[in-house]
Amino acid sequence: MATATRKKSLLITGATGSLGGELVARYYSEYRVFAHGRNADKLLRLKMRYPRIELVLGDLRAPGIRDAVRQANLVIHTAAQKYVNLAERHCFYTVDTNVNCTFELADLAARHGVEQFVFISTDKSSFPTNVYGITKYLAERLILELVEVYPQTKFVICRFGNIFGSNGSVVQLWLDATRRQQPIQVTDPEMTRFMFSLEEAVEAVHFAVTHGRSGDIIIPKMKSVSLRDLMQLFHNSRIEVIGRRPGEKVHETLYVQGEISTGYETEKYYVLNPHDTTRLHLRDLNSAECERVSVKTLRHWLEQLQRRAA
């Protein structure tokens, strides 16, 4: 009898998050998936939808992480402490989770011969002004240093803006407030953010997996939204303007001049790489100056989000 081809193994950290859960769905049939998360209830619900996944419960230093890494061909690291306001008040925890644990996981993966490590970063790492952004900037720098140390492992970074409707996002917070018949809290209506859909985020990760080179920083060509535009989706809700929180920018940057200036671009992505020989002539990518997501598209994304939640 012919021996069945053994599937490659994939560890997804933060698998109970919005992006992590969609990545489980994307790669479920292709890989043996290890799904990591800290919430047992959410992991069990994920297991009910995808019975063949193997669960890894705990923080990023849990014993199960080490066991999963030993068996993994690919690691996609989405887990993070991502809340800007919490990061300002819980600096030690945020640094430990986003910097120390990321480095330890990436180093462990390389030492165990993992073929590829994909790290999900944020636009807040570019010209950071808050604890969260600084931790992601440091994690990016550490990942790029590991490129030199472990040439046998491919390290790829995805630098994302906001994913529309992801867990803990402003859209989710406003939806929760609306359900409770409470006013939606707006920090600054003129604030802008880079934003794309969950489907586009999954597509970008897959581009990193299939096309990424070691040392690549992959930046999707995203449009931006203002809070004023998002407020149009909640025109029947009461609005309370509360002002910007500590560490928040009015506008975000995906890239600033003085960062890595070599790489290439496609129709959908900028791909930065310090080892590339081709110079990219990029200006600062600022959310105040780029094309805006239309309100029609925002409504479409909201409908998709509500269908997924139903």
Short mmCIF file of C-alpha atoms in Angstrom, two decimals:
data_model
loop_
_atom_site.label_atom_id
_atom_site.label_comp_id
_atom_site.label_asym_id
_atom_site.label_seq_id
_atom_site.Cartn_x
_atom_site.Cartn_y
_atom_site.Cartn_z
CA MET A 1 0.00 0.00 0.00
CA ALA A 2 1.15 3.51 -0.74
CA THR A 3 2.03 5.56 2.32
CA ALA A 4 -0.08 8.69 2.74
CA THR A 5 1.85 11.92 2.45
CA ARG A 6 2.32 13.40 5.90
CA LYS A 7 1.00 16.95 6.28
CA LYS A 8 3.33 19.68 7.40
CA SER A 9 2.64 21.14 10.83
CA LEU A 10 1.69 24.73 11.64
CA LEU A 11 1.58 26.51 15.00
CA ILE A 12 -0.70 29.56 15.17
CA THR A 13 -0.31 31.62 18.33
CA GLY A 14 -3.29 33.71 19.33
CA ALA A 15 -5.57 31.33 17.44
CA THR A 16 -8.64 32.46 19.38
CA GLY A 17 -8.27 36.02 18.08
CA SER A 18 -9.99 37.31 14.96
CA LEU A 19 -7.01 36.85 12.65
CA GLY A 20 -5.78 33.67 14.32
CA GLY A 21 -9.17 32.00 14.00
CA GLU A 22 -9.41 32.85 10.30
CA LEU A 23 -5.90 31.49 9.76
CA VAL A 24 -6.96 28.22 11.39
CA ALA A 25 -9.80 28.06 8.85
CA ARG A 26 -7.48 28.94 5.97
CA TYR A 27 -4.86 26.29 6.71
CA TYR A 28 -6.97 23.59 8.37
CA SER A 29 -7.10 21.28 5.36
CA GLU A 30 -3.51 21.92 4.30
CA TYR A 31 -1.62 21.57 7.60
CA ARG A 32 -1.67 19.74 10.86
CA VAL A 33 -2.62 22.79 12.94
CA PHE A 34 -1.58 23.52 16.52
CA ALA A 35 -3.90 26.28 17.80
CA HIS A 36 -2.59 28.28 20.76
CA GLY A 37 -4.65 30.51 23.03
CA ARG A 38 -5.13 31.50 26.67
CA ASN A 39 -8.93 31.18 26.77
CA ALA A 40 -10.03 27.57 27.25
CA ASP A 41 -13.66 28.23 26.27
CA LYS A 42 -12.66 29.86 22.98
CA LEU A 43 -10.19 27.08 22.21
CA LEU A 44 -12.84 24.43 22.80
CA ARG A 45 -15.27 26.26 20.52
CA LEU A 46 -12.54 26.38 17.88
CA LYS A 47 -12.02 22.63 18.34
CA MET A 48 -15.73 22.01 17.76
CA ARG A 49 -15.50 23.79 14.39
CA TYR A 50 -12.18 22.21 13.41
CA PRO A 51 -11.99 18.82 15.15
CA ARG A 52 -8.51 17.86 13.91
CA ILE A 53 -6.68 20.84 15.38
CA GLU A 54 -4.43 20.26 18.39
CA LEU A 55 -4.92 22.70 21.24
CA VAL A 56 -2.16 24.53 23.09
CA LEU A 57 -3.61 26.21 26.19
CA GLY A 58 -1.67 28.83 28.12
CA ASP A 59 0.60 31.80 27.72
CA LEU A 60 3.52 31.97 25.30
CA ARG A 61 5.77 30.13 27.77
CA ALA A 62 3.38 27.21 28.30
CA PRO A 63 5.00 23.75 27.98
CA GLY A 64 2.69 22.95 25.08
CA ILE A 65 4.24 25.75 23.03
CA ARG A 66 7.65 24.09 23.16
CA ASP A 67 6.16 20.74 22.15
CA ALA A 68 4.28 22.31 19.23
CA VAL A 69 7.35 24.21 18.02
CA ARG A 70 9.38 20.99 17.99
CA GLN A 71 6.88 19.55 15.51
CA ALA A 72 6.17 22.67 13.47
CA ASN A 73 7.36 23.47 9.97
CA LEU A 74 5.72 26.89 10.08
CA VAL A 75 4.92 29.27 12.95
CA ILE A 76 2.52 32.22 12.51
CA HIS A 77 2.80 34.45 15.57
CA THR A 78 -0.30 36.60 16.02
CA ALA A 79 -0.48 36.60 19.84
CA ALA A 80 0.17 39.97 21.47
CA GLN A 81 -0.96 42.45 24.08
CA LYS A 82 -2.42 44.84 21.51
CA TYR A 83 -4.46 47.37 23.50
CA VAL A 84 -2.78 50.78 23.47
CA ASN A 85 -4.45 52.10 26.63
CA LEU A 86 -3.70 48.92 28.62
CA ALA A 87 -0.09 48.93 27.42
CA GLU A 88 0.41 52.42 28.84
CA ARG A 89 -0.74 51.22 32.27
CA HIS A 90 0.82 47.74 32.16
CA CYS A 91 4.20 48.40 30.63
CA PHE A 92 6.07 45.43 32.13
CA TYR A 93 3.47 42.90 30.99
CA THR A 94 3.32 44.41 27.50
CA VAL A 95 7.11 44.40 27.09
CA ASP A 96 7.33 40.84 28.38
CA THR A 97 4.58 39.57 26.08
CA ASN A 98 5.35 41.51 22.91
CA VAL A 99 9.14 41.66 23.07
CA ASN A 100 10.55 38.95 25.33
CA CYS A 101 8.07 36.20 24.46
CA THR A 102 8.26 37.01 20.74
CA PHE A 103 12.05 36.76 20.78
CA GLU A 104 11.99 33.56 22.84
CA LEU A 105 9.45 31.96 20.49
CA ALA A 106 11.31 32.98 17.33
CA ASP A 107 14.64 31.83 18.73
CA LEU A 108 13.12 28.54 19.89
CA ALA A 109 11.58 28.00 16.45
CA ALA A 110 14.89 28.53 14.69
CA ARG A 111 16.81 26.28 17.10
CA HIS A 112 14.29 23.50 16.43
CA GLY A 113 14.61 23.85 12.67
CA VAL A 114 11.28 25.51 11.89
CA GLU A 115 11.29 26.37 8.19
CA GLN A 116 9.46 29.68 8.45
CA PHE A 117 8.42 32.12 11.17
CA VAL A 118 5.83 34.79 10.27
CA PHE A 119 5.44 37.63 12.77
CA ILE A 120 2.35 39.85 12.74
CA SER A 121 3.34 43.43 13.54
CA THR A 122 1.54 46.77 13.39
CA ASP A 123 1.75 50.18 11.77
CA LYS A 124 2.22 51.53 15.31
CA SER A 125 5.80 50.18 15.13
CA SER A 126 6.60 52.86 12.55
CA PHE A 127 7.58 56.07 14.37
CA PRO A 128 6.16 54.70 17.65
CA THR A 129 4.73 57.07 20.25
CA ASN A 130 3.28 54.60 22.75
CA VAL A 131 4.35 51.52 24.70
CA TYR A 132 2.54 49.13 22.37
CA GLY A 133 4.16 50.58 19.26
CA ILE A 134 7.60 50.58 20.87
CA THR A 135 7.27 46.91 21.82
CA LYS A 136 6.30 45.97 18.27
CA TYR A 137 9.18 48.05 16.88
CA LEU A 138 11.62 46.24 19.18
CA ALA A 139 10.15 42.87 18.22
CA GLU A 140 10.60 43.70 14.53
CA ARG A 141 14.25 44.63 15.14
CA LEU A 142 14.89 41.41 17.06
CA ILE A 143 13.31 39.33 14.30
CA LEU A 144 15.56 41.03 11.73
CA GLU A 145 18.61 40.26 13.88
CA LEU A 146 17.64 36.58 13.95
CA VAL A 147 17.73 36.60 10.13
CA GLU A 148 21.52 36.90 10.46
CA VAL A 149 21.84 34.32 13.22
CA TYR A 150 19.66 31.56 11.74
CA PRO A 151 19.91 31.56 7.93
CA GLN A 152 18.15 28.18 7.76
CA THR A 153 14.86 29.68 9.05
CA LYS A 154 12.89 32.17 6.97
CA PHE A 155 11.75 35.11 9.14
CA VAL A 156 9.00 37.28 7.63
CA ILE A 157 7.21 40.27 9.18
CA CYS A 158 3.70 41.47 8.26
CA ARG A 159 3.10 45.09 9.25
CA PHE A 160 -0.65 45.64 9.40
CA GLY A 161 -3.00 48.52 10.08
CA ASN A 162 -6.33 47.97 11.82
CA ILE A 163 -8.38 44.94 10.84
CA PHE A 164 -12.01 46.03 10.55
CA GLY A 165 -14.11 44.53 13.34
CA SER A 166 -11.35 42.49 14.97
CA ASN A 167 -11.64 41.60 18.65
CA GLY A 168 -11.29 44.71 20.79
CA SER A 169 -11.42 47.08 17.81
CA VAL A 170 -13.36 50.34 17.89
CA VAL A 171 -16.07 48.80 15.68
CA GLN A 172 -16.56 45.91 18.11
CA LEU A 173 -16.63 48.29 21.06
CA TRP A 174 -19.23 50.45 19.35
CA LEU A 175 -21.35 47.41 18.44
CA ASP A 176 -21.23 46.25 22.07
CA ALA A 177 -22.25 49.72 23.28
CA THR A 178 -25.13 49.81 20.79
CA ARG A 179 -26.42 46.43 21.99
CA ARG A 180 -26.37 47.74 25.57
CA GLN A 181 -28.12 50.93 24.39
CA GLN A 182 -25.20 53.00 25.62
CA PRO A 183 -23.54 55.92 23.80
CA ILE A 184 -20.58 55.12 21.58
CA GLN A 185 -17.37 56.72 22.82
CA VAL A 186 -15.33 58.61 20.23
CA THR A 187 -11.84 59.86 21.04
CA ASP A 188 -11.42 62.31 18.13
CA PRO A 189 -13.66 62.32 15.03
CA GLU A 190 -10.75 63.54 12.87
CA MET A 191 -8.48 60.66 13.91
CA THR A 192 -7.51 58.42 10.98
CA ARG A 193 -6.34 54.83 10.85
CA PHE A 194 -5.16 52.46 8.14
CA MET A 195 -7.79 49.77 7.82
CA PHE A 196 -8.50 46.66 5.80
CA SER A 197 -10.78 43.65 5.99
CA LEU A 198 -10.13 40.39 7.79
CA GLU A 199 -10.12 38.59 4.44
CA GLU A 200 -7.42 40.95 3.16
CA ALA A 201 -5.36 40.32 6.29
CA VAL A 202 -5.54 36.54 5.77
CA GLU A 203 -4.55 37.02 2.13
CA ALA A 204 -1.54 39.10 3.20
CA VAL A 205 -0.39 36.43 5.65
CA HIS A 206 -0.71 33.83 2.91
CA PHE A 207 1.39 36.05 0.64
CA ALA A 208 4.03 36.10 3.39
CA VAL A 209 3.91 32.31 3.69
CA THR A 210 4.13 31.66 -0.04
CA HIS A 211 6.28 34.56 -1.29
CA GLY A 212 8.12 35.90 1.75
CA ARG A 213 11.91 35.95 1.86
CA SER A 214 13.87 36.01 5.09
CA GLY A 215 14.05 39.59 6.31
CA ASP A 216 10.98 40.78 4.41
CA ILE A 217 8.64 43.32 6.00
CA ILE A 218 5.38 43.01 4.07
CA ILE A 219 3.13 46.08 4.19
CA PRO A 220 -0.29 45.85 2.52
CA LYS A 221 -1.30 48.89 0.47
CA MET A 222 -4.17 49.89 2.72
CA LYS A 223 -6.60 52.75 2.55
CA SER A 224 -7.52 54.72 5.65
CA VAL A 225 -10.67 55.67 7.52
CA SER A 226 -11.52 58.51 9.87
CA LEU A 227 -13.56 57.98 13.00
CA ARG A 228 -16.03 60.44 11.49
CA ASP A 229 -16.54 58.02 8.57
CA LEU A 230 -16.98 55.07 10.94
CA MET A 231 -19.51 57.07 12.93
CA GLN A 232 -21.76 57.09 9.85
CA LEU A 233 -22.29 53.35 10.41
CA PHE A 234 -23.74 54.18 13.83
CA HIS A 235 -25.78 57.25 12.93
CA ASN A 236 -28.67 56.13 15.15
CA SER A 237 -26.46 55.87 18.23
CA ARG A 238 -25.74 58.52 20.82
CA ILE A 239 -22.17 59.80 20.58
CA GLU A 240 -19.87 60.83 23.42
CA VAL A 241 -16.58 62.52 22.47
CA ILE A 242 -14.03 61.67 25.19
CA GLY A 243 -10.74 62.94 23.72
CA ARG A 244 -7.56 61.11 22.83
CA ARG A 245 -6.10 58.66 25.32
CA PRO A 246 -2.43 58.71 26.40
CA GLY A 247 -0.16 57.39 23.65
CA GLU A 248 -2.69 57.69 20.83
CA LYS A 249 -1.74 59.44 17.59
CA VAL A 250 -4.15 61.49 15.52
CA HIS A 251 -2.80 59.79 12.37
CA GLU A 252 -0.77 56.61 11.83
CA THR A 253 2.22 55.91 9.60
CA LEU A 254 2.96 52.63 7.82
CA TYR A 255 6.44 53.69 6.82
CA VAL A 256 8.66 56.71 7.46
CA GLN A 257 11.70 57.80 5.49
CA GLY A 258 14.83 56.58 7.19
CA GLU A 259 13.53 53.04 7.62
CA ILE A 260 14.63 50.23 5.31
CA SER A 261 14.66 51.67 1.79
CA THR A 262 15.28 48.57 -0.32
CA GLY A 263 12.83 45.95 -1.57
CA TYR A 264 10.08 45.79 -4.15
CA GLU A 265 6.38 46.41 -4.54
CA THR A 266 3.46 44.56 -6.10
CA GLU A 267 -0.06 45.70 -6.87
CA LYS A 268 -1.07 44.97 -3.27
CA TYR A 269 2.08 45.12 -1.15
CA TYR A 270 5.25 46.99 -0.32
CA VAL A 271 7.98 44.49 0.56
CA LEU A 272 10.92 45.99 2.46
CA ASN A 273 14.12 44.01 2.94
CA PRO A 274 17.49 45.31 4.20
CA HIS A 275 19.33 42.71 2.10
CA ASP A 276 17.66 43.65 -1.18
CA THR A 277 19.62 45.59 -3.79
CA THR A 278 16.68 47.39 -5.40
CA ARG A 279 15.93 50.81 -3.96
CA LEU A 280 12.31 51.65 -3.16
CA HIS A 281 11.51 55.32 -3.49
CA LEU A 282 8.85 55.54 -0.79
CA ARG A 283 7.65 58.70 0.86
CA ASP A 284 6.11 58.66 4.32
CA LEU A 285 2.91 56.60 4.28
CA ASN A 286 0.53 58.59 6.47
CA SER A 287 -3.12 57.71 7.14
CA ALA A 288 -4.18 61.36 6.81
CA GLU A 289 -2.88 61.61 3.25
CA CYS A 290 -3.80 58.31 1.61
CA GLU A 291 -6.99 57.26 -0.16
CA ARG A 292 -9.99 56.68 2.12
CA VAL A 293 -12.14 53.58 2.40
CA SER A 294 -15.60 54.47 1.10
CA VAL A 295 -18.56 54.42 3.47
CA LYS A 296 -20.16 51.90 1.10
CA THR A 297 -17.22 49.54 1.62
CA LEU A 298 -17.36 50.08 5.38
CA ARG A 299 -21.04 49.12 5.36
CA HIS A 300 -20.20 45.99 3.36
CA TRP A 301 -17.51 45.03 5.88
CA LEU A 302 -19.97 45.60 8.73
CA GLU A 303 -22.52 43.31 7.06
CA GLN A 304 -19.82 40.62 6.66
CA LEU A 305 -18.86 41.00 10.31
CA GLN A 306 -22.45 40.64 11.47
CA ARG A 307 -22.95 37.54 9.29
CA ARG A 308 -19.87 35.91 10.81
CA ALA A 309 -21.15 36.66 14.30
CA ALA A 310 -24.65 35.28 13.61
#
